[in-house]
Amino acid sequence: MAKFRVISGFLCAVGSLLMWQPASAQPAVQPIRQAPLQKQLPGSAPAPQDPALLAAALFKSIHATLVGPNTVKIEWTPFPGADAYCVYRNGAPIGPSPQATCPTATQGTTAYDNNAPANSTLNYYVTAAQKTTVTVNQALIPGTNRSAPNAQPHTVTEERIMPGGTSNTVAVVIPPAAARWALRPEAPPSIGPNSAVLLFVHGMDSRAEEADDITKALFAAITTTPLTPPPPILPPIAANRSTVNFANCPNPAGGCPEACDHRDNFVNGQRIAVTPFDTVNGTAVRDYFAPIIPPQLLDTPPPAGSQINVPAAHNIGMNEGRLNPSLRVTAAAAQPLQSLRLAALRFAAGDAVWGNAYADLSVTGHKSFASFRQTLPGEPFCQSLAGQGPGDVVNGCRTALDRAYRVANFLRSGQRGDNPALKAAKIAERNALGFIAVSGEDDSPHRPVNVPSSDFPQYDLQVSVETPRAPPGLPRALSLHTRYTIAQSQIPGRNLVVISVDLPTSGYADNLNYNVISPLTDIGQPKFPNDFGATGATPLLDFIEAFVVDFAVTLDQTMPFKNNIKAVMGGSLGGNMTFRLGRRPNVPWLPEFVVWSPASIWASLGAGSDITKHQGPLGAWKMANSAMIAPAAGDRAAFFGSWDKPIVPIIIPMAQSDTWTSDYYQCKASSVAGARLDRQETYDPLFLAWHWRLGAEQLLFSHQNIDPATNQPLFMSNHKPMLLACGLEDHVPYNDICPATQSTAQQMLTPGKAVFLGQTGHSLDNERRSFWALQVISFLGL
């Protein structure tokens, strides 16, 4: 496309120079000389046409096309003998000031009108001019009708419209101008016809993005794997178990790990985490923006002698990313007009760092964005701030609105990146925005802000879930907001869809007070002197299981997909939920189940008389109680600090986060750094209390518990097909997930298959994503 610019009052274009001529100089359309008709004899060739006449006729048919919001492209065929052309819009020559004659120019056939008024209908035509030399017998005094004294005859060159040198007129409709401040529309959810749907349930404290690794591996696998139907009859898992060791590589002792996205650094035998990053076209791209927070926006500086983000994801202030108190007060108020006013004052004072932060808080939290979306502040709001502070507050307000709408539009509709063009646009916009202020402790975010978001489209849903054990006076159903992603392989005839949802009090769903589900004492109470008395109830687990079902039922009402579900899948807490759903009654539309590293596969730590086992749920119960009834300012730092400490000194010496992957995983430390930054963004006191209570309930519940209705272990009621797996490195005292999975599989009559992966830990869907994707495709016949 030709570029254009205005130079010395003339509109120039590459290959053409638009000439100006006043409307009064517009000639009448002159008839083209017609050649006499010639009779064509039968069988003879057509009579030759006059090339000049053909060219003149073609010139009459110009084309005008809208090529940009305010740009029209005008094209024409050369007119024989023309030296220059003039383009007219609505009867007037285009340009800053009309000229008496067309200035000399080279011949051109394309021009651009870059200032087409919005919301208008414009009529264009072109005139063809030829240079003509004329003698002027007198000259006038400029600005008068009087002859200049002693004027002598002289010659001048003019551009005169040629006979027949006026084109047709074409109309172009210019749409209304896009508003400077507007929220872009959000597309509704949809899936392709005849899709195979997998419903993904993430692990504890995680979010919908957990599905992305295995989703991308599944999509890659089906492009190279022929479609093969599953076996018509599956043997019981007890008779269909296998162990896979990974030794086919140059260094079998290293576990032959699959490639991962952001490898740890290894220095002098020490594993050092890096801040996780994305890689696009071989270039590393920033994924996490909290490490580049302007220090003045933190509530405290890093601890003395330390540096922000050294080690990775550490020392982002002494309180792990907590914002300055003035920003927290603003976020908690969730009044976007007030935060925008503060932003305007900061911008007017020349302080862009704080101006951006206050503008960000107008749109990054659930409550603030809901209010912002209802208000949609614009120019009238900015005018209302005139005179409210030093400097140009109105222009400061405009800058604040620019920032707020830009951030909001990126969060709501700019995070998709599931094709190269969208990915490039997403990366460019996110990096341009830099650090975005959000205070999850005070107004939880509705979309990923300073952490990586899924490249797949995100949506919101309000889900109602029954709460039969709610305390007296509280409703027996709860409506909560959640977010989910829909990934589609988009392979014709083989469209695989993965739907992943944020569980309650995880990711970007509502953070709930666990008391609205049931009192903490429902699961048990401490016993003197240092024991725990369990009741056997696990209301949060029941609630989450019901939530998954109610989510699917609710979404199906607006986007029918239940009958397309091929399987539910998940690991850890997600594996626990998937295992439980495998025996849930009245859900015939949940046909098969893919389970790995399931929590609660161990024997209950609340059963029996072993006080040592009871210490796990006892400690978690006490932490959940303390976080709920006596939250403290230091809870945040203590929670994240615990990630680096032994689970139980001497008895279980590793940190809890060390148990998520095996030492064979090349991204082990870096993945923990990413998880730490993820939780820092969404942490609040309700999350902390929920975390500890949910942990206690998972320790208390067991798939090996005896079902009173059958007098058999609960897992014996799993009759639907199941693919079950664990990593052999996933063993920790008192919750040996893989050993417990192996022993349970030996007894399972469930039709299906069990696979035990050597050199692999708890998060096998990350460590062995390619291998596991092939197992899933084969088992389900995808």
Short mmCIF file of C-alpha atoms in Angstrom, two decimals, residues 72-435:
data_model
loop_
_atom_site.label_atom_id
_atom_site.label_comp_id
_atom_site.label_asym_id
_atom_site.label_seq_id
_atom_site.Cartn_x
_atom_site.Cartn_y
_atom_site.Cartn_z
CA VAL A 72 -10.18 5.88 0.93
CA LYS A 73 -8.14 4.55 -1.97
CA ILE A 74 -9.01 6.04 -5.39
CA GLU A 75 -7.84 4.23 -8.55
CA TRP A 76 -8.27 5.03 -12.23
CA THR A 77 -7.02 4.12 -15.70
CA PRO A 78 -4.70 6.67 -17.39
CA PHE A 79 -6.39 9.14 -19.72
CA PRO A 80 -4.60 9.51 -23.07
CA GLY A 81 -2.31 12.53 -23.14
CA ALA A 82 -2.97 13.61 -19.51
CA ASP A 83 -0.11 15.17 -17.56
CA ALA A 84 -1.82 15.41 -14.16
CA TYR A 85 -4.98 14.48 -12.33
CA CYS A 86 -7.18 16.08 -9.69
CA VAL A 87 -9.31 14.11 -7.22
CA TYR A 88 -12.52 15.69 -5.99
CA ARG A 89 -14.49 14.79 -2.89
CA ASN A 90 -18.10 16.00 -2.79
CA GLY A 91 -17.37 18.50 -5.58
CA ALA A 92 -14.30 20.07 -3.99
CA PRO A 93 -10.66 19.21 -4.65
CA ILE A 94 -9.01 17.30 -1.84
CA GLY A 95 -6.44 19.41 0.00
CA PRO A 96 -5.90 22.08 2.58
CA SER A 97 -6.70 24.93 0.17
CA PRO A 98 -8.06 24.89 -3.39
CA GLN A 99 -5.74 26.07 -6.13
CA ALA A 100 -6.71 28.06 -9.21
CA THR A 101 -5.11 25.49 -11.49
CA CYS A 102 -3.64 22.05 -11.03
CA PRO A 103 0.09 22.27 -10.18
CA THR A 104 2.49 20.46 -12.46
CA ALA A 105 2.80 16.79 -11.59
CA THR A 106 3.79 13.45 -13.02
CA GLN A 107 1.09 11.17 -14.23
CA GLY A 108 -0.36 8.79 -11.60
CA THR A 109 -3.28 6.40 -11.31
CA THR A 110 -3.71 5.95 -7.53
CA ALA A 111 -4.32 8.34 -4.68
CA TYR A 112 -5.37 8.16 -1.03
CA ASP A 113 -7.76 10.36 0.89
CA ASN A 114 -6.50 9.97 4.43
CA ASN A 115 -8.93 12.41 6.03
CA ALA A 116 -12.27 10.98 5.05
CA PRO A 117 -14.79 12.22 7.66
CA ALA A 118 -16.31 9.47 9.78
CA ASN A 119 -20.00 8.63 9.57
CA SER A 120 -20.48 10.17 6.12
CA THR A 121 -21.16 9.33 2.47
CA LEU A 122 -18.52 10.76 0.14
CA ASN A 123 -18.65 11.16 -3.63
CA TYR A 124 -15.38 11.04 -5.58
CA TYR A 125 -14.48 11.82 -9.17
CA VAL A 126 -11.19 12.46 -11.01
CA THR A 127 -10.28 14.98 -13.70
CA ALA A 128 -7.50 14.54 -16.27
CA ALA A 129 -5.45 17.65 -17.16
CA GLN A 130 -2.92 18.52 -19.88
CA LYS A 131 -0.20 21.16 -19.84
CA THR A 132 -1.03 24.21 -21.99
CA THR A 133 1.11 27.31 -22.58
CA VAL A 134 -0.82 30.56 -22.76
CA THR A 135 0.15 34.24 -23.19
CA VAL A 136 -1.00 36.64 -20.49
CA ASN A 137 -1.22 40.22 -21.78
CA GLN A 138 -1.44 41.88 -18.41
CA ALA A 139 -0.81 41.21 -14.82
CA LEU A 140 -2.96 42.34 -11.89
CA ILE A 141 -1.79 43.89 -8.67
CA PRO A 142 -2.16 41.03 -6.12
CA GLY A 143 -5.44 41.31 -4.23
CA THR A 144 -6.97 43.80 -6.70
CA ASN A 145 -8.57 43.99 -10.14
CA ARG A 146 -6.18 46.76 -11.28
CA SER A 147 -3.45 46.20 -13.85
CA ALA A 148 0.08 46.31 -12.61
CA PRO A 149 2.04 49.33 -13.91
CA ASN A 150 4.39 48.67 -16.80
CA ALA A 151 3.13 45.09 -17.06
CA GLN A 152 4.55 43.22 -20.03
CA PRO A 153 2.94 40.32 -21.85
CA HIS A 154 4.33 36.92 -20.72
CA THR A 155 3.60 33.20 -21.02
CA VAL A 156 2.54 30.72 -18.36
CA THR A 157 1.94 26.96 -18.32
CA GLU A 158 -1.47 25.83 -17.10
CA GLU A 159 -3.05 22.43 -16.45
CA ARG A 160 -6.36 22.39 -18.28
CA ILE A 161 -9.08 19.79 -18.09
CA MET A 162 -9.06 17.74 -21.24
CA PRO A 163 -12.20 17.15 -23.28
CA GLY A 164 -13.86 14.05 -21.84
CA GLY A 165 -11.38 14.17 -18.97
CA THR A 166 -13.87 13.94 -16.12
CA SER A 167 -14.55 10.50 -14.67
CA ASN A 168 -17.68 8.98 -13.28
CA THR A 169 -18.65 9.70 -9.67
CA VAL A 170 -18.48 6.92 -7.09
CA ALA A 171 -19.83 6.93 -3.53
CA VAL A 172 -18.08 5.55 -0.45
CA VAL A 173 -19.77 5.17 2.95
CA ILE A 174 -17.46 5.97 5.89
CA PRO A 175 -18.57 4.24 9.13
CA PRO A 176 -18.86 6.06 12.44
CA ALA A 177 -15.56 6.66 14.21
CA ALA A 178 -14.57 4.17 16.89
CA ALA A 179 -14.92 5.66 20.32
CA ARG A 180 -11.66 6.59 22.00
CA TRP A 181 -12.86 4.86 25.14
CA ALA A 182 -14.89 1.71 24.66
CA LEU A 183 -14.81 -1.90 25.78
CA ARG A 184 -14.47 -4.34 22.94
CA PRO A 185 -17.27 -6.93 22.62
CA GLU A 186 -16.58 -10.38 24.00
CA ALA A 187 -17.45 -13.37 21.84
CA PRO A 188 -19.79 -16.01 23.30
CA PRO A 189 -18.49 -19.56 23.81
CA SER A 190 -18.88 -22.10 21.02
CA ILE A 191 -17.44 -25.41 19.86
CA GLY A 192 -17.35 -27.01 16.44
CA PRO A 193 -19.92 -29.62 15.43
CA ASN A 194 -19.26 -33.27 16.28
CA SER A 195 -16.47 -32.32 18.68
CA ALA A 196 -15.01 -34.73 21.21
CA VAL A 197 -14.89 -32.92 24.57
CA LEU A 198 -12.57 -33.55 27.51
CA LEU A 199 -13.51 -31.85 30.79
CA PHE A 200 -10.33 -30.98 32.71
CA VAL A 201 -10.28 -30.57 36.52
CA HIS A 202 -7.15 -28.88 37.88
CA GLY A 203 -5.19 -29.54 41.05
CA MET A 204 -5.35 -27.87 44.47
CA ASP A 205 -4.82 -24.07 44.48
CA SER A 206 -4.23 -24.16 40.71
CA ARG A 207 -6.17 -22.65 37.80
CA ALA A 208 -7.60 -23.45 34.38
CA GLU A 209 -4.23 -22.86 32.70
CA GLU A 210 -2.98 -26.10 34.25
CA ALA A 211 -4.63 -27.86 31.32
CA ASP A 212 -2.58 -26.07 28.68
CA ASP A 213 0.48 -28.36 28.65
CA ILE A 214 -1.45 -31.58 28.18
CA THR A 215 -3.92 -29.86 25.82
CA LYS A 216 -1.17 -28.76 23.45
CA ALA A 217 0.39 -32.22 23.65
CA LEU A 218 -2.97 -33.82 22.80
CA PHE A 219 -3.44 -31.50 19.82
CA ALA A 220 0.06 -32.29 18.58
CA ALA A 221 -0.49 -36.02 19.00
CA ILE A 222 -3.71 -36.26 17.03
CA THR A 223 -2.09 -34.57 14.04
CA THR A 224 0.35 -37.49 13.74
CA THR A 225 -1.68 -40.39 15.16
CA PRO A 226 -4.29 -42.17 13.05
CA LEU A 227 -7.76 -42.40 14.51
CA THR A 228 -8.13 -45.84 16.11
CA PRO A 229 -11.27 -46.94 17.95
CA PRO A 230 -10.77 -48.15 21.53
CA PRO A 231 -11.20 -51.83 22.39
CA PRO A 232 -14.90 -52.77 22.53
CA ILE A 233 -14.39 -54.51 25.87
CA LEU A 234 -11.88 -53.43 28.50
CA PRO A 235 -10.48 -55.82 31.08
CA PRO A 236 -10.60 -54.83 34.76
CA ILE A 237 -7.79 -52.57 35.87
CA ALA A 238 -6.56 -55.27 38.25
CA ALA A 239 -5.76 -57.40 35.17
CA ASN A 240 -4.50 -54.58 32.96
CA ARG A 241 -1.58 -52.89 34.71
CA SER A 242 1.85 -52.00 33.37
CA THR A 243 4.99 -50.11 34.33
CA VAL A 244 6.89 -47.96 31.86
CA ASN A 245 10.51 -47.02 32.41
CA PHE A 246 12.19 -44.33 30.33
CA ALA A 247 15.68 -45.44 29.35
CA ASN A 248 15.84 -44.91 25.59
CA CYS A 249 18.23 -41.97 25.53
CA PRO A 250 22.01 -41.36 25.65
CA ASN A 251 21.91 -40.92 29.45
CA PRO A 252 19.40 -43.37 30.95
CA ALA A 253 20.58 -42.52 34.47
CA GLY A 254 19.16 -39.03 33.94
CA GLY A 255 15.65 -40.42 33.48
CA CYS A 256 15.34 -39.48 29.79
CA PRO A 257 13.07 -36.52 30.56
CA GLU A 258 10.92 -34.88 27.94
CA ALA A 259 11.79 -31.35 26.92
CA CYS A 260 10.21 -28.62 29.05
CA ASP A 261 9.58 -24.94 28.50
CA HIS A 262 11.97 -23.14 30.86
CA ARG A 263 14.80 -25.31 32.11
CA ASP A 264 16.42 -24.71 35.46
CA ASN A 265 19.97 -23.49 35.56
CA PHE A 266 22.51 -25.94 36.96
CA VAL A 267 25.57 -24.34 38.58
CA ASN A 268 28.15 -26.42 40.45
CA GLY A 269 25.65 -29.21 40.84
CA GLN A 270 22.99 -26.88 42.26
CA ARG A 271 19.60 -26.48 40.63
CA ILE A 272 18.62 -22.80 40.27
CA ALA A 273 15.15 -21.67 39.22
CA VAL A 274 14.59 -19.21 36.42
CA THR A 275 11.49 -17.05 36.12
CA PRO A 276 9.36 -18.99 33.63
CA PHE A 277 9.08 -17.49 30.17
CA ASP A 278 7.37 -18.21 26.87
CA THR A 279 9.28 -18.95 23.67
CA VAL A 280 7.95 -17.68 20.36
CA ASN A 281 9.88 -18.25 17.13
CA GLY A 282 12.95 -19.13 19.16
CA THR A 283 12.85 -15.92 21.20
CA ALA A 284 12.26 -15.81 24.95
CA VAL A 285 9.23 -13.70 25.87
CA ARG A 286 8.38 -12.41 29.35
CA ASP A 287 5.50 -14.27 31.01
CA TYR A 288 5.60 -12.84 34.56
CA PHE A 289 5.50 -9.11 35.24
CA ALA A 290 5.45 -8.94 39.06
CA PRO A 291 9.29 -9.13 39.11
CA ILE A 292 9.42 -5.77 37.27
CA ILE A 293 7.05 -3.96 39.63
CA PRO A 294 8.20 -0.38 40.32
CA PRO A 295 9.54 -0.72 43.91
CA GLN A 296 7.60 2.32 45.13
CA LEU A 297 4.35 0.43 44.54
CA LEU A 298 5.26 -2.29 47.09
CA ASP A 299 4.25 -2.06 50.74
CA THR A 300 7.81 -2.85 51.81
CA PRO A 301 11.17 -3.13 50.06
CA PRO A 302 12.85 -6.51 49.77
CA PRO A 303 14.55 -7.78 52.94
CA ALA A 304 17.87 -6.11 53.68
CA GLY A 305 20.67 -7.44 51.53
CA SER A 306 18.29 -9.06 49.03
CA GLN A 307 17.13 -8.20 45.55
CA ILE A 308 13.68 -8.38 43.95
CA ASN A 309 13.15 -11.75 42.24
CA VAL A 310 16.42 -13.24 43.48
CA PRO A 311 15.97 -16.17 43.84
CA ALA A 312 13.26 -16.35 41.19
CA ALA A 313 9.80 -15.40 42.56
CA HIS A 314 11.27 -14.38 45.95
CA ASN A 315 11.77 -11.07 47.73
CA ILE A 316 9.14 -9.10 45.82
CA GLY A 317 8.92 -6.97 48.92
CA MET A 318 8.96 -8.57 52.35
CA ASN A 319 5.31 -9.55 51.90
CA GLU A 320 5.58 -11.40 48.60
CA GLY A 321 4.14 -8.85 46.17
CA ARG A 322 1.77 -6.99 48.49
CA LEU A 323 0.93 -3.50 47.21
CA ASN A 324 1.46 -0.16 48.93
CA PRO A 325 -1.23 0.57 51.58
CA SER A 326 -2.65 3.53 49.64
CA LEU A 327 -3.17 1.31 46.61
CA ARG A 328 -4.74 -1.41 48.76
CA VAL A 329 -7.22 1.07 50.22
CA THR A 330 -8.16 2.13 46.70
CA ALA A 331 -8.52 -1.46 45.52
CA ALA A 332 -10.68 -2.42 48.50
CA ALA A 333 -13.02 0.52 47.85
CA ALA A 334 -13.60 -0.75 44.28
CA GLN A 335 -14.84 2.67 43.15
CA PRO A 336 -13.37 3.15 39.66
CA LEU A 337 -14.34 6.82 39.36
CA GLN A 338 -12.43 7.59 42.53
CA SER A 339 -9.36 5.61 41.48
CA LEU A 340 -9.47 7.27 38.04
CA ARG A 341 -9.62 10.67 39.71
CA LEU A 342 -6.49 9.78 41.70
CA ALA A 343 -4.86 8.58 38.47
CA ALA A 344 -5.76 11.86 36.74
CA LEU A 345 -4.15 13.90 39.52
CA ARG A 346 -0.99 11.79 39.32
CA PHE A 347 -0.77 12.09 35.55
CA ALA A 348 -1.34 15.85 35.78
CA ALA A 349 1.62 15.98 38.19
CA GLY A 350 3.81 14.06 35.74
CA ASP A 351 3.82 10.81 37.79
CA ALA A 352 3.04 8.05 35.29
CA VAL A 353 4.01 5.19 37.63
CA TRP A 354 1.34 6.01 40.20
CA GLY A 355 -1.04 7.24 37.53
CA ASN A 356 -0.90 3.88 35.78
CA ALA A 357 -1.32 2.02 39.08
CA TYR A 358 -4.48 3.89 40.09
CA ALA A 359 -5.90 3.56 36.57
CA ASP A 360 -5.15 -0.18 36.61
CA LEU A 361 -7.00 -0.69 39.89
CA SER A 362 -10.12 0.72 38.22
CA VAL A 363 -10.39 -2.40 36.04
CA THR A 364 -8.27 -5.30 37.37
CA GLY A 365 -10.43 -6.44 40.30
CA HIS A 366 -13.76 -8.29 40.11
CA LYS A 367 -15.69 -5.58 41.95
CA SER A 368 -14.00 -2.59 40.37
CA PHE A 369 -14.38 -3.91 36.84
CA ALA A 370 -18.06 -4.74 37.39
CA SER A 371 -18.64 -1.13 38.42
CA PHE A 372 -16.45 0.23 35.61
CA ARG A 373 -18.37 -1.77 33.03
CA GLN A 374 -21.63 -0.29 34.26
CA THR A 375 -20.30 3.28 34.35
CA LEU A 376 -18.04 3.39 31.24
CA PRO A 377 -16.52 6.77 32.12
CA GLY A 378 -15.65 9.11 29.25
CA GLU A 379 -15.14 12.78 28.39
CA PRO A 380 -17.95 14.12 30.64
CA PHE A 381 -16.23 12.49 33.62
CA CYS A 382 -12.91 14.13 32.69
CA GLN A 383 -14.59 17.53 32.30
CA SER A 384 -16.06 17.12 35.78
CA LEU A 385 -12.52 17.07 37.20
CA ALA A 386 -11.55 20.48 35.78
CA GLY A 387 -9.89 22.63 38.42
CA GLN A 388 -9.64 19.85 41.03
CA GLY A 389 -5.88 19.99 41.28
CA PRO A 390 -2.71 21.56 39.97
CA GLY A 391 -1.77 20.96 36.37
CA ASP A 392 -3.98 19.88 33.51
CA VAL A 393 -6.23 17.43 35.35
CA VAL A 394 -8.61 17.02 32.40
CA ASN A 395 -5.83 15.80 30.13
CA GLY A 396 -4.51 13.72 33.04
CA CYS A 397 -7.94 12.10 33.20
CA ARG A 398 -7.85 11.35 29.49
CA THR A 399 -4.51 9.62 29.95
CA ALA A 400 -5.97 7.65 32.87
CA LEU A 401 -8.90 6.53 30.74
CA ASP A 402 -6.55 5.56 27.91
CA ARG A 403 -4.68 3.30 30.32
CA ALA A 404 -7.78 1.85 32.01
CA TYR A 405 -9.58 0.94 28.79
CA ARG A 406 -6.41 -0.44 27.25
CA VAL A 407 -5.78 -2.71 30.26
CA ALA A 408 -9.42 -3.77 30.47
CA ASN A 409 -9.59 -4.63 26.77
CA PHE A 410 -6.40 -6.65 26.96
CA LEU A 411 -7.60 -8.61 29.98
CA ARG A 412 -11.05 -9.29 28.55
CA SER A 413 -10.44 -9.80 24.84
CA GLY A 414 -6.72 -9.49 24.11
CA GLN A 415 -5.31 -12.60 25.79
CA ARG A 416 -6.19 -15.10 23.08
CA GLY A 417 -3.15 -16.43 21.23
CA ASP A 418 -4.06 -19.76 19.64
CA ASN A 419 -2.84 -18.81 16.18
CA PRO A 420 0.37 -17.02 15.13
CA ALA A 421 -1.26 -13.66 14.39
CA LEU A 422 -3.17 -13.57 17.67
CA LYS A 423 -0.10 -14.70 19.60
CA ALA A 424 2.05 -11.95 18.10
CA ALA A 425 -0.58 -9.32 18.91
CA LYS A 426 -0.98 -10.66 22.45
CA ILE A 427 2.74 -10.57 23.17
CA ALA A 428 3.17 -7.08 21.72
CA GLU A 429 0.28 -5.60 23.69
CA ARG A 430 1.16 -7.34 26.97
CA ASN A 431 4.77 -6.20 26.85
CA ALA A 432 3.70 -2.66 25.99
CA LEU A 433 1.53 -2.52 29.11
CA GLY A 434 4.34 -3.58 31.45
CA PHE A 435 3.50 -4.16 35.12
#
